[in-house]
Amino acid sequence: MALSLVEGAAQSLVAPSLHALFLLCTILIVLSSNTIIFTSAQASNRTEDDRQALLCFKSGISRDPDGVLGSWHNDSLNFCSWQGVTCSMTLPIRVVSIQFRSTLLRGTLSSCMVALTSLVQLDLQNTTLSGSIPDEIGELPSLQTLELAGNRLEGNSLSGTIPASLGNASSLRSLLLAQENLTGSIPETLGQIPNLNVLDLRGVAEPWGSSVPGWARV
């Protein structure tokens, strides 16, 4: 009789313990699922931000005689297949490069490109872009190569000043602005970019009155 009482007491203690353990596991699974869903939603939002930024870039293009933006459809979600666009190989899918060198794109650069926070390369050399260089480009944290040289076809060129905000692009390694109608002095902030090793300012309109510390003009 005494043994039966002990066994019954042990079983009564084990049952609530198992129930509590099951409840704890269930709570952990729910919390983990919510975290995964939240993280996935964040990644999806960043990817959509990139798509919208690309469409915003397209809206600034007034002429595309070569049809290089023909695949950039507003209702297309697969922007990684758009001509001139390269995306990351890992999740979340982000735009890492835009290349339209030596095309006849005419238009202006849009400040909405600041949303492309994973952009590593922007190559728009020898196009027909005009207008100013947006200050916001200097806020791209991953940008390593900015190539805007030679936008003088059909009388067009980028104009204005070199944005001092480019000094904030701490990842920038190559900055090519040759043959542009840029004026004013060279921002001292360019000398603060730690990894900048290629700087091309040849043929700009202004006889520069200053220089970047530690740099000789190319």
PDB file of C-alpha atoms in Angstrom:
ATOM      1  CA  MET A   1       0.000   0.000   0.000  1.00  0.00           C
ATOM      2  CA  ALA A   2       2.778   2.408   0.948  1.00  0.00           C
ATOM      3  CA  LEU A   3       4.563   1.681  -2.352  1.00  0.00           C
ATOM      4  CA  SER A   4       1.396   2.439  -4.329  1.00  0.00           C
ATOM      5  CA  LEU A   5       1.003   5.758  -2.548  1.00  0.00           C
ATOM      6  CA  VAL A   6       4.579   6.726  -3.380  1.00  0.00           C
ATOM      7  CA  GLU A   7       4.169   5.762  -7.045  1.00  0.00           C
ATOM      8  CA  GLY A   8       0.931   7.721  -7.256  1.00  0.00           C
ATOM      9  CA  ALA A   9       2.568  10.790  -5.755  1.00  0.00           C
ATOM     10  CA  ALA A  10       5.492  10.542  -8.191  1.00  0.00           C
ATOM     11  CA  GLN A  11       3.158  10.275 -11.177  1.00  0.00           C
ATOM     12  CA  SER A  12       1.187  13.291  -9.968  1.00  0.00           C
ATOM     13  CA  LEU A  13       4.399  15.317  -9.842  1.00  0.00           C
ATOM     14  CA  VAL A  14       5.681  14.151 -13.236  1.00  0.00           C
ATOM     15  CA  ALA A  15       2.475  14.948 -15.113  1.00  0.00           C
ATOM     16  CA  PRO A  16       2.447  18.703 -14.301  1.00  0.00           C
ATOM     17  CA  SER A  17       6.164  18.890 -15.035  1.00  0.00           C
ATOM     18  CA  LEU A  18       5.684  17.407 -18.502  1.00  0.00           C
ATOM     19  CA  HIS A  19       2.777  19.766 -19.104  1.00  0.00           C
ATOM     20  CA  ALA A  20       4.877  22.762 -18.102  1.00  0.00           C
ATOM     21  CA  LEU A  21       7.734  21.607 -20.336  1.00  0.00           C
ATOM     22  CA  PHE A  22       5.362  21.169 -23.276  1.00  0.00           C
ATOM     23  CA  LEU A  23       3.900  24.624 -22.660  1.00  0.00           C
ATOM     24  CA  LEU A  24       7.385  26.171 -22.504  1.00  0.00           C
ATOM     25  CA  CYS A  25       8.422  24.484 -25.761  1.00  0.00           C
ATOM     26  CA  THR A  26       5.246  25.730 -27.434  1.00  0.00           C
ATOM     27  CA  ILE A  27       5.925  29.301 -26.312  1.00  0.00           C
ATOM     28  CA  LEU A  28       9.511  29.133 -27.573  1.00  0.00           C
ATOM     29  CA  ILE A  29       8.388  27.798 -30.950  1.00  0.00           C
ATOM     30  CA  VAL A  30       5.818  30.592 -31.312  1.00  0.00           C
ATOM     31  CA  LEU A  31       8.351  33.259 -30.364  1.00  0.00           C
ATOM     32  CA  SER A  32      10.905  31.806 -32.770  1.00  0.00           C
ATOM     33  CA  SER A  33       8.341  31.715 -35.580  1.00  0.00           C
ATOM     34  CA  ASN A  34       7.386  35.331 -34.950  1.00  0.00           C
ATOM     35  CA  THR A  35      11.065  36.343 -35.058  1.00  0.00           C
ATOM     36  CA  ILE A  36      11.555  34.518 -38.360  1.00  0.00           C
ATOM     37  CA  ILE A  37       8.433  36.117 -39.822  1.00  0.00           C
ATOM     38  CA  PHE A  38       9.532  39.589 -38.635  1.00  0.00           C
ATOM     39  CA  THR A  39      13.054  39.124 -40.039  1.00  0.00           C
ATOM     40  CA  SER A  40      11.640  37.843 -43.312  1.00  0.00           C
ATOM     41  CA  ALA A  41       9.295  40.826 -43.507  1.00  0.00           C
ATOM     42  CA  GLN A  42      12.203  43.218 -42.924  1.00  0.00           C
ATOM     43  CA  ALA A  43      14.220  41.550 -45.691  1.00  0.00           C
ATOM     44  CA  SER A  44      11.230  41.678 -48.028  1.00  0.00           C
ATOM     45  CA  ASN A  45      10.747  45.375 -47.296  1.00  0.00           C
ATOM     46  CA  ARG A  46      14.402  46.132 -48.095  1.00  0.00           C
ATOM     47  CA  THR A  47      14.122  44.219 -51.357  1.00  0.00           C
ATOM     48  CA  GLU A  48      11.001  46.149 -52.318  1.00  0.00           C
ATOM     49  CA  ASP A  49      12.758  49.398 -51.379  1.00  0.00           C
ATOM     50  CA  ASP A  50      15.470  48.499 -53.913  1.00  0.00           C
ATOM     51  CA  ARG A  51      12.890  47.816 -56.630  1.00  0.00           C
ATOM     52  CA  GLN A  52      11.175  51.131 -55.990  1.00  0.00           C
ATOM     53  CA  ALA A  53      14.526  52.954 -56.019  1.00  0.00           C
ATOM     54  CA  LEU A  54      15.339  51.434 -59.425  1.00  0.00           C
ATOM     55  CA  LEU A  55      11.973  52.519 -60.788  1.00  0.00           C
ATOM     56  CA  CYS A  56      12.631  55.985 -59.388  1.00  0.00           C
ATOM     57  CA  PHE A  57      15.980  56.024 -61.219  1.00  0.00           C
ATOM     58  CA  LYS A  58      14.125  55.037 -64.397  1.00  0.00           C
ATOM     59  CA  SER A  59      11.630  57.891 -63.927  1.00  0.00           C
ATOM     60  CA  GLY A  60      14.535  60.350 -64.117  1.00  0.00           C
ATOM     61  CA  ILE A  61      15.511  59.069 -67.574  1.00  0.00           C
ATOM     62  CA  SER A  62      13.875  61.126 -70.300  1.00  0.00           C
ATOM     63  CA  ARG A  63      15.362  59.338 -73.309  1.00  0.00           C
ATOM     64  CA  ASP A  64      16.525  55.766 -73.901  1.00  0.00           C
ATOM     65  CA  PRO A  65      17.179  55.355 -77.645  1.00  0.00           C
ATOM     66  CA  ASP A  66      19.002  52.035 -77.165  1.00  0.00           C
ATOM     67  CA  GLY A  67      16.133  50.580 -75.152  1.00  0.00           C
ATOM     68  CA  VAL A  68      18.425  49.450 -72.334  1.00  0.00           C
ATOM     69  CA  LEU A  69      15.632  50.007 -69.822  1.00  0.00           C
ATOM     70  CA  GLY A  70      13.169  47.952 -71.841  1.00  0.00           C
ATOM     71  CA  SER A  71      13.150  45.157 -69.245  1.00  0.00           C
ATOM     72  CA  TRP A  72      12.485  47.566 -66.365  1.00  0.00           C
ATOM     73  CA  HIS A  73       8.719  47.029 -66.145  1.00  0.00           C
ATOM     74  CA  ASN A  74       6.837  48.671 -63.286  1.00  0.00           C
ATOM     75  CA  ASP A  75       4.915  45.461 -62.571  1.00  0.00           C
ATOM     76  CA  SER A  76       7.992  43.216 -62.672  1.00  0.00           C
ATOM     77  CA  LEU A  77       9.144  41.919 -59.296  1.00  0.00           C
ATOM     78  CA  ASN A  78      12.257  40.162 -60.597  1.00  0.00           C
ATOM     79  CA  PHE A  79      14.405  43.287 -60.852  1.00  0.00           C
ATOM     80  CA  CYS A  80      17.573  41.186 -60.691  1.00  0.00           C
ATOM     81  CA  SER A  81      16.877  40.181 -64.291  1.00  0.00           C
ATOM     82  CA  TRP A  82      16.658  43.790 -65.470  1.00  0.00           C
ATOM     83  CA  GLN A  83      19.412  44.856 -67.838  1.00  0.00           C
ATOM     84  CA  GLY A  84      22.270  46.665 -66.136  1.00  0.00           C
ATOM     85  CA  VAL A  85      21.349  45.422 -62.659  1.00  0.00           C
ATOM     86  CA  THR A  86      23.364  42.944 -60.587  1.00  0.00           C
ATOM     87  CA  CYS A  87      22.042  41.563 -57.306  1.00  0.00           C
ATOM     88  CA  SER A  88      23.625  39.893 -54.312  1.00  0.00           C
ATOM     89  CA  MET A  89      23.969  36.114 -54.237  1.00  0.00           C
ATOM     90  CA  THR A  90      22.732  35.831 -50.649  1.00  0.00           C
ATOM     91  CA  LEU A  91      19.509  36.687 -48.871  1.00  0.00           C
ATOM     92  CA  PRO A  92      18.094  39.227 -48.602  1.00  0.00           C
ATOM     93  CA  ILE A  93      18.295  39.973 -52.324  1.00  0.00           C
ATOM     94  CA  ARG A  94      19.753  43.441 -52.755  1.00  0.00           C
ATOM     95  CA  VAL A  95      21.034  45.522 -55.688  1.00  0.00           C
ATOM     96  CA  VAL A  96      24.841  45.678 -55.649  1.00  0.00           C
ATOM     97  CA  SER A  97      25.638  47.133 -59.075  1.00  0.00           C
ATOM     98  CA  ILE A  98      24.114  49.370 -61.767  1.00  0.00           C
ATOM     99  CA  GLN A  99      26.085  49.554 -65.023  1.00  0.00           C
ATOM    100  CA  PHE A 100      25.113  51.532 -68.120  1.00  0.00           C
ATOM    101  CA  ARG A 101      28.491  52.620 -69.433  1.00  0.00           C
ATOM    102  CA  SER A 102      28.548  54.113 -72.950  1.00  0.00           C
ATOM    103  CA  THR A 103      24.789  54.081 -73.456  1.00  0.00           C
ATOM    104  CA  LEU A 104      22.671  56.988 -74.700  1.00  0.00           C
ATOM    105  CA  LEU A 105      20.582  57.371 -71.566  1.00  0.00           C
ATOM    106  CA  ARG A 106      19.524  60.970 -71.163  1.00  0.00           C
ATOM    107  CA  GLY A 107      18.123  62.406 -67.968  1.00  0.00           C
ATOM    108  CA  THR A 108      19.100  63.193 -64.405  1.00  0.00           C
ATOM    109  CA  LEU A 109      20.241  61.254 -61.371  1.00  0.00           C
ATOM    110  CA  SER A 110      17.575  60.905 -58.696  1.00  0.00           C
ATOM    111  CA  SER A 111      18.155  61.331 -54.975  1.00  0.00           C
ATOM    112  CA  CYS A 112      15.912  58.319 -54.327  1.00  0.00           C
ATOM    113  CA  MET A 113      18.920  56.099 -55.080  1.00  0.00           C
ATOM    114  CA  VAL A 114      19.833  56.601 -51.406  1.00  0.00           C
ATOM    115  CA  ALA A 115      17.545  53.607 -50.724  1.00  0.00           C
ATOM    116  CA  LEU A 116      20.055  51.310 -52.456  1.00  0.00           C
ATOM    117  CA  THR A 117      22.017  50.797 -49.261  1.00  0.00           C
ATOM    118  CA  SER A 118      23.844  47.691 -50.566  1.00  0.00           C
ATOM    119  CA  LEU A 119      24.944  49.324 -53.838  1.00  0.00           C
ATOM    120  CA  VAL A 120      28.663  48.717 -54.434  1.00  0.00           C
ATOM    121  CA  GLN A 121      29.091  50.049 -57.986  1.00  0.00           C
ATOM    122  CA  LEU A 122      27.399  52.795 -59.997  1.00  0.00           C
ATOM    123  CA  ASP A 123      28.844  52.996 -63.514  1.00  0.00           C
ATOM    124  CA  LEU A 124      27.245  55.630 -65.751  1.00  0.00           C
ATOM    125  CA  GLN A 125      30.339  56.692 -67.692  1.00  0.00           C
ATOM    126  CA  ASN A 126      29.919  58.148 -71.176  1.00  0.00           C
ATOM    127  CA  THR A 127      26.156  58.549 -71.083  1.00  0.00           C
ATOM    128  CA  THR A 128      24.135  61.720 -71.740  1.00  0.00           C
ATOM    129  CA  LEU A 129      23.175  62.519 -68.174  1.00  0.00           C
ATOM    130  CA  SER A 130      22.884  66.121 -67.065  1.00  0.00           C
ATOM    131  CA  GLY A 131      22.006  68.035 -63.928  1.00  0.00           C
ATOM    132  CA  SER A 132      23.759  67.836 -60.584  1.00  0.00           C
ATOM    133  CA  ILE A 133      25.173  64.946 -58.595  1.00  0.00           C
ATOM    134  CA  PRO A 134      22.685  64.276 -55.756  1.00  0.00           C
ATOM    135  CA  ASP A 135      24.052  64.873 -52.272  1.00  0.00           C
ATOM    136  CA  GLU A 136      22.365  61.655 -51.187  1.00  0.00           C
ATOM    137  CA  ILE A 137      24.825  59.502 -53.154  1.00  0.00           C
ATOM    138  CA  GLY A 138      27.346  60.227 -50.420  1.00  0.00           C
ATOM    139  CA  GLU A 139      25.055  58.466 -47.956  1.00  0.00           C
ATOM    140  CA  LEU A 140      25.368  55.052 -49.652  1.00  0.00           C
ATOM    141  CA  PRO A 141      27.278  53.022 -47.048  1.00  0.00           C
ATOM    142  CA  SER A 142      28.450  50.199 -49.351  1.00  0.00           C
ATOM    143  CA  LEU A 143      29.402  52.251 -52.419  1.00  0.00           C
ATOM    144  CA  GLN A 144      32.952  51.463 -53.583  1.00  0.00           C
ATOM    145  CA  THR A 145      32.960  52.639 -57.207  1.00  0.00           C
ATOM    146  CA  LEU A 146      31.287  55.790 -58.540  1.00  0.00           C
ATOM    147  CA  GLU A 147      31.926  56.306 -62.254  1.00  0.00           C
ATOM    148  CA  LEU A 148      30.206  59.344 -63.782  1.00  0.00           C
ATOM    149  CA  ALA A 149      32.954  60.543 -66.132  1.00  0.00           C
ATOM    150  CA  GLY A 150      32.451  61.621 -69.729  1.00  0.00           C
ATOM    151  CA  ASN A 151      28.794  62.674 -69.724  1.00  0.00           C
ATOM    152  CA  ARG A 152      29.307  65.148 -72.586  1.00  0.00           C
ATOM    153  CA  LEU A 153      27.593  63.423 -75.500  1.00  0.00           C
ATOM    154  CA  GLU A 154      25.176  65.629 -77.437  1.00  0.00           C
ATOM    155  CA  GLY A 155      26.254  68.662 -75.403  1.00  0.00           C
ATOM    156  CA  ASN A 156      25.121  67.255 -72.071  1.00  0.00           C
ATOM    157  CA  SER A 157      27.177  67.001 -68.917  1.00  0.00           C
ATOM    158  CA  LEU A 158      26.763  66.793 -65.196  1.00  0.00           C
ATOM    159  CA  SER A 159      27.087  70.226 -63.634  1.00  0.00           C
ATOM    160  CA  GLY A 160      27.163  71.967 -60.277  1.00  0.00           C
ATOM    161  CA  THR A 161      29.677  71.188 -57.579  1.00  0.00           C
ATOM    162  CA  ILE A 162      31.166  67.991 -56.231  1.00  0.00           C
ATOM    163  CA  PRO A 163      28.976  67.188 -53.210  1.00  0.00           C
ATOM    164  CA  ALA A 164      30.866  67.454 -49.946  1.00  0.00           C
ATOM    165  CA  SER A 165      28.682  64.576 -48.756  1.00  0.00           C
ATOM    166  CA  LEU A 166      30.784  62.191 -50.864  1.00  0.00           C
ATOM    167  CA  GLY A 167      33.223  62.335 -47.975  1.00  0.00           C
ATOM    168  CA  ASN A 168      30.682  60.299 -46.004  1.00  0.00           C
ATOM    169  CA  ALA A 169      30.991  57.386 -48.431  1.00  0.00           C
ATOM    170  CA  SER A 170      33.582  55.636 -46.281  1.00  0.00           C
ATOM    171  CA  SER A 171      33.674  52.521 -48.504  1.00  0.00           C
ATOM    172  CA  LEU A 172      34.459  54.510 -51.678  1.00  0.00           C
ATOM    173  CA  ARG A 173      37.589  53.304 -53.485  1.00  0.00           C
ATOM    174  CA  SER A 174      37.213  54.785 -56.980  1.00  0.00           C
ATOM    175  CA  LEU A 175      35.721  58.177 -57.921  1.00  0.00           C
ATOM    176  CA  LEU A 176      35.713  59.120 -61.611  1.00  0.00           C
ATOM    177  CA  LEU A 177      34.283  62.531 -62.531  1.00  0.00           C
ATOM    178  CA  ALA A 178      36.518  63.479 -65.469  1.00  0.00           C
ATOM    179  CA  GLN A 179      35.198  65.564 -68.383  1.00  0.00           C
ATOM    180  CA  GLU A 180      32.289  67.013 -66.436  1.00  0.00           C
ATOM    181  CA  ASN A 181      31.136  70.622 -66.232  1.00  0.00           C
ATOM    182  CA  LEU A 182      31.743  70.756 -62.506  1.00  0.00           C
ATOM    183  CA  THR A 183      32.673  74.002 -60.763  1.00  0.00           C
ATOM    184  CA  GLY A 184      33.828  75.188 -57.385  1.00  0.00           C
ATOM    185  CA  SER A 185      36.567  73.848 -55.167  1.00  0.00           C
ATOM    186  CA  ILE A 186      37.324  70.243 -54.373  1.00  0.00           C
ATOM    187  CA  PRO A 187      35.632  69.372 -51.070  1.00  0.00           C
ATOM    188  CA  GLU A 188      38.171  68.731 -48.338  1.00  0.00           C
ATOM    189  CA  THR A 189      35.941  65.870 -47.217  1.00  0.00           C
ATOM    190  CA  LEU A 190      37.238  63.763 -50.124  1.00  0.00           C
ATOM    191  CA  GLY A 191      40.560  63.602 -48.322  1.00  0.00           C
ATOM    192  CA  GLN A 192      38.811  61.935 -45.401  1.00  0.00           C
ATOM    193  CA  ILE A 193      37.699  58.872 -47.355  1.00  0.00           C
ATOM    194  CA  PRO A 194      39.967  56.173 -45.912  1.00  0.00           C
ATOM    195  CA  ASN A 195      39.994  53.714 -48.830  1.00  0.00           C
ATOM    196  CA  LEU A 196      39.911  56.094 -51.817  1.00  0.00           C
ATOM    197  CA  ASN A 197      42.755  55.142 -54.160  1.00  0.00           C
ATOM    198  CA  VAL A 198      41.499  56.256 -57.593  1.00  0.00           C
ATOM    199  CA  LEU A 199      40.431  59.875 -58.128  1.00  0.00           C
ATOM    200  CA  ASP A 200      39.995  61.224 -61.668  1.00  0.00           C
ATOM    201  CA  LEU A 201      39.026  64.889 -62.114  1.00  0.00           C
ATOM    202  CA  ARG A 202      40.634  65.507 -65.497  1.00  0.00           C
ATOM    203  CA  GLY A 203      39.068  67.994 -67.877  1.00  0.00           C
ATOM    204  CA  VAL A 204      36.623  69.639 -65.529  1.00  0.00           C
ATOM    205  CA  ALA A 205      35.631  73.207 -66.350  1.00  0.00           C
ATOM    206  CA  GLU A 206      36.975  74.892 -63.234  1.00  0.00           C
ATOM    207  CA  PRO A 207      40.718  75.547 -62.840  1.00  0.00           C
ATOM    208  CA  TRP A 208      40.610  74.107 -59.346  1.00  0.00           C
ATOM    209  CA  GLY A 209      41.936  76.431 -56.723  1.00  0.00           C
ATOM    210  CA  SER A 210      42.366  73.749 -54.106  1.00  0.00           C
ATOM    211  CA  SER A 211      43.439  70.169 -53.904  1.00  0.00           C
ATOM    212  CA  VAL A 212      42.501  67.115 -51.932  1.00  0.00           C
ATOM    213  CA  PRO A 213      44.928  66.625 -49.025  1.00  0.00           C
ATOM    214  CA  GLY A 214      47.285  63.793 -49.824  1.00  0.00           C
ATOM    215  CA  TRP A 215      46.309  63.781 -53.499  1.00  0.00           C
ATOM    216  CA  ALA A 216      47.784  65.215 -56.642  1.00  0.00           C
ATOM    217  CA  ARG A 217      45.282  65.994 -59.349  1.00  0.00           C
ATOM    218  CA  VAL A 218      45.239  63.215 -61.989  1.00  0.00           C
TER     219      VAL A 218
END
